Amino acid sequence: METIERDFIKKLWAGRFTEETAKSVEEFTQSILFDKRLWLFDIVGSIAHATMLSEQGIITKEEYSEIIGGLGEIEQEIKSGKFKFDEALEDIHMNIEDALIKKSPVAGRKLHTARSRNDQVALDIRFYLSGVTETVIIQIKDFQKTLTNIAQNNLETIMPGYTHLQRAQPVTLAHHLLAYVEMFERDKERYTDALKRIDTLPLGACALAGTTLNINRESVARQLGFKRISGNSIDAVSDRDFVIEFISNSSILMMHLSRMAEELVLWSTKEFSFIEIADAYTTGSSIMPQKKNPDVAELIRGKTGRVYGALVSILTTMKALPLAYNRDMQEDKEPLFDVIDTITHVLHVINEMFTHIKFNKERMRKTAAEGFSLATDLAEYLVTKGMPFRSAHEVTGNIVGYCIGKSMDLHELTIEEFKKFSDLIENDIYSRLTIEASVRGRKSYGGTGEVEEQIKRLRKELDMEIEE
Ligand code: ARG
């Protein structure tokens, strides 16, 4: 008993070492300060592993009960904040194992049979990340619902649609917002697809080559709810594709959110004046009393940088690693955790903020009508009268040039003036040259005139009750 105790004041690997680890090395190599967030997954993974070891007769029933009892106590200690995490014990795996061995010197030392920290850490991250991914998917869906509801209430809110940030054609606010709902739909698909690959059990790969002991990986997979079991033990411990995929999907999500944030910043300027964000979701300036700043939107845009940074970081860490496990891979966690914290926070706050945005409908409508935004409608009118589109485009361009010279808008021209450009133009042109007609007329699938149908399709996809 004495020797066992003394052994574990040293490291769990102390056997082949004659010197203690330098303090600086302990500080440099530790990951406990950040990987402690995996503690529950580590414990639950160990319980499943111990259960399998006992089912297989590798440990006795008594040893199994001691291990389970000890892990249960450790769980309580961590939950209540009593557990002392120790940097000298490097990481969450050794902190927990060491605590178990202190409680149960013999049985505790059997828990790590047919396991290595290499497959254990891969298990913990996968286990944790699959839950996180499910939460992110729910958060995205919640935000899509918020946007779809706002769109529903703004089917008649006309605004300018832009290309090159120049007014292009009138659209509805509903149509514009639903473009983001589509982007988030793809984001959800990407996370859902990645989930299939996250959901692979690496435990049982051991250090890299498997084990001579008669383990049962199916049992562990079943207990932990993993759908697949890794097919190659070398790959199982050296694979971090699932981390890269999660961060890559998150980078695309952040790119979408950042584009949206940028629009909110623009729209809240005096120059645009399309929206007002409620005081509770803006901040003031410490020097300019008149200022109300869209800091939340700016920070969402800004935080996109750190998520992209995490992607480059993990890709670079992995790029030249020989098989199988290398300690470099410990560097996967901080970027991953930072991305998780960032996107869950961003999704929460943007969803909340969106319900506190007032849309300045009059201003949007007024700007939509300016700047010859109905020129395409005029060209398409000519097409319906039989003119080839390229010619219609040219004629309309001439008309616009004429209007600019006269400081007039298209609908202000007399029929005689129109006829100077084309005989095909009749009195029915006037009913086409209103922004309402323009918006309503674009009935092609996915177009502005078809948004009500788009909402119906989306409400179904998002499991929202269909509104009559
Ligand atoms: N803390 C390590 C990590 O995060 C756990 C695996 C350590 N394995 C080893 N052979 N040193 O990657």
mmCIF file of N, CA, C and O in Angstrom, residues 356-414:
data_model
loop_
_atom_site.group_PDB
_atom_site.id
_atom_site.type_symbol
_atom_site.label_atom_id
_atom_site.label_comp_id
_atom_site.label_asym_id
_atom_site.label_seq_id
_atom_site.Cartn_x
_atom_site.Cartn_y
_atom_site.Cartn_z
ATOM 1 N N HIS A 356 -35.593 43.460 -31.239
ATOM 2 C CA HIS A 356 -35.574 44.825 -30.715
ATOM 3 C C HIS A 356 -35.096 45.814 -31.767
ATOM 4 O O HIS A 356 -34.475 46.820 -31.460
ATOM 5 N N ILE A 357 -35.381 45.475 -33.009
ATOM 6 C CA ILE A 357 -35.018 46.388 -34.103
ATOM 7 C C ILE A 357 -36.300 46.955 -34.690
ATOM 8 O O ILE A 357 -37.242 46.213 -34.971
ATOM 9 N N LYS A 358 -36.325 48.291 -34.828
ATOM 10 C CA LYS A 358 -37.482 48.925 -35.463
ATOM 11 C C LYS A 358 -37.101 49.246 -36.904
ATOM 12 O O LYS A 358 -36.079 49.864 -37.163
ATOM 13 N N PHE A 359 -37.930 48.775 -37.816
ATOM 14 C CA PHE A 359 -37.654 49.049 -39.228
ATOM 15 C C PHE A 359 -38.386 50.317 -39.645
ATOM 16 O O PHE A 359 -39.589 50.464 -39.390
ATOM 17 N N ASN A 360 -37.664 51.224 -40.259
ATOM 18 C CA ASN A 360 -38.238 52.483 -40.714
ATOM 19 C C ASN A 360 -38.823 52.259 -42.116
ATOM 20 O O ASN A 360 -38.178 52.506 -43.137
ATOM 21 N N LYS A 361 -40.086 51.782 -42.104
ATOM 22 C CA LYS A 361 -40.680 51.308 -43.354
ATOM 23 C C LYS A 361 -40.832 52.419 -44.400
ATOM 24 O O LYS A 361 -40.635 52.181 -45.587
ATOM 25 N N GLU A 362 -41.211 53.632 -43.910
ATOM 26 C CA GLU A 362 -41.396 54.729 -44.881
ATOM 27 C C GLU A 362 -40.096 55.059 -45.616
ATOM 28 O O GLU A 362 -40.066 55.228 -46.830
ATOM 29 N N ARG A 363 -39.060 55.154 -44.799
ATOM 30 C CA ARG A 363 -37.755 55.494 -45.363
ATOM 31 C C ARG A 363 -37.306 54.416 -46.373
ATOM 32 O O ARG A 363 -36.806 54.710 -47.455
ATOM 33 N N MET A 364 -37.533 53.157 -45.999
ATOM 34 C CA MET A 364 -37.136 52.070 -46.901
ATOM 35 C C MET A 364 -37.900 52.170 -48.220
ATOM 36 O O MET A 364 -37.335 52.033 -49.298
ATOM 37 N N ARG A 365 -39.192 52.415 -48.103
ATOM 38 C CA ARG A 365 -40.028 52.478 -49.303
ATOM 39 C C ARG A 365 -39.609 53.636 -50.197
ATOM 40 O O ARG A 365 -39.503 53.496 -51.416
ATOM 41 N N LYS A 366 -39.349 54.776 -49.557
ATOM 42 C CA LYS A 366 -38.978 55.974 -50.304
ATOM 43 C C LYS A 366 -37.675 55.735 -51.083
ATOM 44 O O LYS A 366 -37.589 56.027 -52.274
ATOM 45 N N THR A 367 -36.705 55.166 -50.413
ATOM 46 C CA THR A 367 -35.420 54.921 -51.109
ATOM 47 C C THR A 367 -35.575 53.879 -52.207
ATOM 48 O O THR A 367 -34.867 53.934 -53.216
ATOM 49 N N ALA A 368 -36.515 52.949 -52.010
ATOM 50 C CA ALA A 368 -36.704 51.908 -53.026
ATOM 51 C C ALA A 368 -37.205 52.510 -54.326
ATOM 52 O O ALA A 368 -36.928 52.006 -55.412
ATOM 53 N N ALA A 369 -37.971 53.607 -54.194
ATOM 54 C CA ALA A 369 -38.595 54.204 -55.373
ATOM 55 C C ALA A 369 -37.614 55.086 -56.139
ATOM 56 O O ALA A 369 -37.805 55.378 -57.311
ATOM 57 N N GLU A 370 -36.557 55.510 -55.461
ATOM 58 C CA GLU A 370 -35.614 56.438 -56.105
ATOM 59 C C GLU A 370 -34.597 55.703 -56.978
ATOM 60 O O GLU A 370 -34.407 54.501 -56.848
ATOM 61 N N GLY A 371 -33.961 56.477 -57.861
ATOM 62 C CA GLY A 371 -32.776 55.958 -58.564
ATOM 63 C C GLY A 371 -33.084 54.981 -59.683
ATOM 64 O O GLY A 371 -32.327 54.053 -59.924
ATOM 65 N N PHE A 372 -34.202 55.178 -60.357
ATOM 66 C CA PHE A 372 -34.534 54.365 -61.538
ATOM 67 C C PHE A 372 -34.551 52.863 -61.248
ATOM 68 O O PHE A 372 -34.139 52.047 -62.066
ATOM 69 N N SER A 373 -35.045 52.537 -60.046
ATOM 70 C CA SER A 373 -35.031 51.125 -59.661
ATOM 71 C C SER A 373 -36.039 50.304 -60.474
ATOM 72 O O SER A 373 -36.052 49.085 -60.394
ATOM 73 N N LEU A 374 -36.888 51.009 -61.279
ATOM 74 C CA LEU A 374 -37.874 50.255 -62.069
ATOM 75 C C LEU A 374 -37.432 50.088 -63.533
ATOM 76 O O LEU A 374 -38.215 49.655 -64.375
ATOM 77 N N ALA A 375 -36.175 50.415 -63.806
ATOM 78 C CA ALA A 375 -35.693 50.331 -65.190
ATOM 79 C C ALA A 375 -35.817 48.916 -65.749
ATOM 80 O O ALA A 375 -36.234 48.718 -66.892
ATOM 81 N N THR A 376 -35.499 47.920 -64.926
ATOM 82 C CA THR A 376 -35.614 46.533 -65.426
ATOM 83 C C THR A 376 -37.065 46.186 -65.729
ATOM 84 O O THR A 376 -37.353 45.425 -66.648
ATOM 85 N N ASP A 377 -37.981 46.781 -64.912
ATOM 86 C CA ASP A 377 -39.404 46.500 -65.158
ATOM 87 C C ASP A 377 -39.819 47.031 -66.533
ATOM 88 O O ASP A 377 -40.576 46.393 -67.261
ATOM 89 N N LEU A 378 -39.268 48.210 -66.859
ATOM 90 C CA LEU A 378 -39.570 48.795 -68.170
ATOM 91 C C LEU A 378 -39.005 47.900 -69.284
ATOM 92 O O LEU A 378 -39.697 47.598 -70.264
ATOM 93 N N ALA A 379 -37.785 47.428 -69.098
ATOM 94 C CA ALA A 379 -37.179 46.555 -70.114
ATOM 95 C C ALA A 379 -37.984 45.270 -70.261
ATOM 96 O O ALA A 379 -38.251 44.808 -71.382
ATOM 97 N N GLU A 380 -38.401 44.709 -69.139
ATOM 98 C CA GLU A 380 -39.178 43.457 -69.209
ATOM 99 C C GLU A 380 -40.559 43.688 -69.827
ATOM 100 O O GLU A 380 -41.118 42.812 -70.496
ATOM 101 N N TYR A 381 -41.091 44.893 -69.641
ATOM 102 C CA TYR A 381 -42.357 45.273 -70.288
ATOM 103 C C TYR A 381 -42.179 45.202 -71.808
ATOM 104 O O TYR A 381 -43.003 44.638 -72.534
ATOM 105 N N LEU A 382 -41.077 45.776 -72.278
ATOM 106 C CA LEU A 382 -40.808 45.768 -73.722
ATOM 107 C C LEU A 382 -40.643 44.341 -74.244
ATOM 108 O O LEU A 382 -41.057 44.014 -75.356
ATOM 109 N N VAL A 383 -40.045 43.492 -73.415
ATOM 110 C CA VAL A 383 -39.884 42.081 -73.805
ATOM 111 C C VAL A 383 -41.254 41.433 -73.987
ATOM 112 O O VAL A 383 -41.498 40.714 -74.962
ATOM 113 N N THR A 384 -42.188 41.748 -73.062
ATOM 114 C CA THR A 384 -43.528 41.151 -73.198
ATOM 115 C C THR A 384 -44.231 41.676 -74.456
ATOM 116 O O THR A 384 -45.151 41.060 -74.968
ATOM 117 N N LYS A 385 -43.787 42.834 -74.955
ATOM 118 C CA LYS A 385 -44.370 43.363 -76.198
ATOM 119 C C LYS A 385 -43.621 42.844 -77.433
ATOM 120 O O LYS A 385 -43.828 43.331 -78.543
ATOM 121 N N GLY A 386 -42.663 41.966 -77.212
ATOM 122 C CA GLY A 386 -42.010 41.315 -78.349
ATOM 123 C C GLY A 386 -40.593 41.778 -78.647
ATOM 124 O O GLY A 386 -39.944 41.283 -79.568
ATOM 125 N N MET A 387 -40.070 42.739 -77.916
ATOM 126 C CA MET A 387 -38.717 43.231 -78.218
ATOM 127 C C MET A 387 -37.666 42.284 -77.617
ATOM 128 O O MET A 387 -37.830 41.824 -76.500
ATOM 129 N N PRO A 388 -36.591 41.979 -78.355
ATOM 130 C CA PRO A 388 -35.529 41.154 -77.768
ATOM 131 C C PRO A 388 -34.935 41.851 -76.542
ATOM 132 O O PRO A 388 -34.811 43.088 -76.543
ATOM 133 N N PHE A 389 -34.546 41.077 -75.531
ATOM 134 C CA PHE A 389 -34.133 41.705 -74.268
ATOM 135 C C PHE A 389 -32.968 42.674 -74.442
ATOM 136 O O PHE A 389 -32.968 43.758 -73.864
ATOM 137 N N ARG A 390 -31.966 42.296 -75.244
ATOM 138 C CA ARG A 390 -30.813 43.194 -75.411
ATOM 139 C C ARG A 390 -31.233 44.558 -75.958
ATOM 140 O O ARG A 390 -30.736 45.601 -75.528
ATOM 141 N N SER A 391 -32.181 44.548 -76.922
ATOM 142 C CA SER A 391 -32.665 45.822 -77.478
ATOM 143 C C SER A 391 -33.468 46.583 -76.422
ATOM 144 O O SER A 391 -33.339 47.807 -76.274
ATOM 145 N N ALA A 392 -34.282 45.823 -75.667
ATOM 146 C CA ALA A 392 -35.102 46.443 -74.617
ATOM 147 C C ALA A 392 -34.194 47.122 -73.595
ATOM 148 O O ALA A 392 -34.482 48.209 -73.088
ATOM 149 N N HIS A 393 -33.082 46.461 -73.301
ATOM 150 C CA HIS A 393 -32.105 46.992 -72.344
ATOM 151 C C HIS A 393 -31.554 48.318 -72.867
ATOM 152 O O HIS A 393 -31.458 49.309 -72.132
ATOM 153 N N GLU A 394 -31.237 48.339 -74.151
ATOM 154 C CA GLU A 394 -30.657 49.542 -74.751
ATOM 155 C C GLU A 394 -31.660 50.698 -74.771
ATOM 156 O O GLU A 394 -31.348 51.819 -74.386
ATOM 157 N N VAL A 395 -32.907 50.368 -75.200
ATOM 158 C CA VAL A 395 -33.954 51.405 -75.259
ATOM 159 C C VAL A 395 -34.174 51.975 -73.868
ATOM 160 O O VAL A 395 -34.227 53.199 -73.673
ATOM 161 N N THR A 396 -34.266 51.092 -72.892
ATOM 162 C CA THR A 396 -34.505 51.561 -71.521
ATOM 163 C C THR A 396 -33.348 52.437 -71.063
ATOM 164 O O THR A 396 -33.555 53.470 -70.411
ATOM 165 N N GLY A 397 -32.141 52.022 -71.417
ATOM 166 C CA GLY A 397 -30.967 52.834 -71.057
ATOM 167 C C GLY A 397 -31.080 54.243 -71.645
ATOM 168 O O GLY A 397 -30.788 55.234 -70.963
ATOM 169 N N ASN A 398 -31.532 54.308 -72.889
ATOM 170 C CA ASN A 398 -31.720 55.629 -73.511
ATOM 171 C C ASN A 398 -32.757 56.453 -72.761
ATOM 172 O O ASN A 398 -32.584 57.658 -72.549
ATOM 173 N N ILE A 399 -33.845 55.784 -72.363
ATOM 174 C CA ILE A 399 -34.916 56.495 -71.639
ATOM 175 C C ILE A 399 -34.377 57.021 -70.303
ATOM 176 O O ILE A 399 -34.626 58.168 -69.923
ATOM 177 N N VAL A 400 -33.611 56.170 -69.619
ATOM 178 C CA VAL A 400 -33.050 56.592 -68.327
ATOM 179 C C VAL A 400 -32.145 57.806 -68.539
ATOM 180 O O VAL A 400 -32.221 58.805 -67.795
ATOM 181 N N GLY A 401 -31.310 57.759 -69.585
ATOM 182 C CA GLY A 401 -30.416 58.885 -69.875
ATOM 183 C C GLY A 401 -31.209 60.162 -70.107
ATOM 184 O O GLY A 401 -30.861 61.236 -69.588
ATOM 185 N N TYR A 402 -32.304 60.029 -70.848
ATOM 186 C CA TYR A 402 -33.183 61.168 -71.135
ATOM 187 C C TYR A 402 -33.749 61.743 -69.823
ATOM 188 O O TYR A 402 -33.732 62.949 -69.590
ATOM 189 N N CYS A 403 -34.204 60.840 -68.949
ATOM 190 C CA CYS A 403 -34.789 61.254 -67.664
ATOM 191 C C CYS A 403 -33.758 61.979 -66.806
ATOM 192 O O CYS A 403 -34.070 62.986 -66.168
ATOM 193 N N ILE A 404 -32.541 61.453 -66.796
ATOM 194 C CA ILE A 404 -31.491 62.090 -65.981
ATOM 195 C C ILE A 404 -31.301 63.530 -66.459
ATOM 196 O O ILE A 404 -31.257 64.472 -65.658
ATOM 197 N N GLY A 405 -31.262 63.696 -67.782
ATOM 198 C CA GLY A 405 -31.103 65.034 -68.362
ATOM 199 C C GLY A 405 -32.220 65.973 -67.950
ATOM 200 O O GLY A 405 -32.011 67.178 -67.760
ATOM 201 N N LYS A 406 -33.406 65.429 -67.793
ATOM 202 C CA LYS A 406 -34.574 66.266 -67.471
ATOM 203 C C LYS A 406 -34.891 66.280 -65.984
ATOM 204 O O LYS A 406 -35.914 66.833 -65.571
ATOM 205 N N SER A 407 -34.046 65.614 -65.193
ATOM 206 C CA SER A 407 -34.306 65.442 -63.754
ATOM 207 C C SER A 407 -35.713 64.912 -63.495
ATOM 208 O O SER A 407 -36.478 65.456 -62.686
ATOM 209 N N MET A 408 -36.062 63.892 -64.216
ATOM 210 C CA MET A 408 -37.399 63.302 -64.053
ATOM 211 C C MET A 408 -37.253 61.823 -63.725
ATOM 212 O O MET A 408 -36.202 61.228 -63.971
ATOM 213 N N ASP A 409 -38.357 61.269 -63.201
ATOM 214 C CA ASP A 409 -38.358 59.820 -62.982
ATOM 215 C C ASP A 409 -39.112 59.168 -64.134
ATOM 216 O O ASP A 409 -39.854 59.852 -64.858
ATOM 217 N N LEU A 410 -38.947 57.859 -64.287
ATOM 218 C CA LEU A 410 -39.536 57.160 -65.436
ATOM 219 C C LEU A 410 -41.036 57.394 -65.575
ATOM 220 O O LEU A 410 -41.529 57.740 -66.660
ATOM 221 N N HIS A 411 -41.751 57.252 -64.441
ATOM 222 C CA HIS A 411 -43.218 57.332 -64.535
ATOM 223 C C HIS A 411 -43.697 58.747 -64.832
ATOM 224 O O HIS A 411 -44.872 58.974 -65.116
ATOM 225 N N GLU A 412 -42.811 59.747 -64.785
ATOM 226 C CA GLU A 412 -43.210 61.135 -65.053
ATOM 227 C C GLU A 412 -43.206 61.482 -66.545
ATOM 228 O O GLU A 412 -43.696 62.528 -66.946
ATOM 229 N N LEU A 413 -42.669 60.589 -67.357
ATOM 230 C CA LEU A 413 -42.663 60.858 -68.806
ATOM 231 C C LEU A 413 -44.084 60.732 -69.367
ATOM 232 O O LEU A 413 -44.880 59.917 -68.896
ATOM 233 N N THR A 414 -44.381 61.538 -70.381
ATOM 234 C CA THR A 414 -45.676 61.393 -71.049
ATOM 235 C C THR A 414 -45.574 60.218 -72.018
ATOM 236 O O THR A 414 -44.477 59.785 -72.369
#
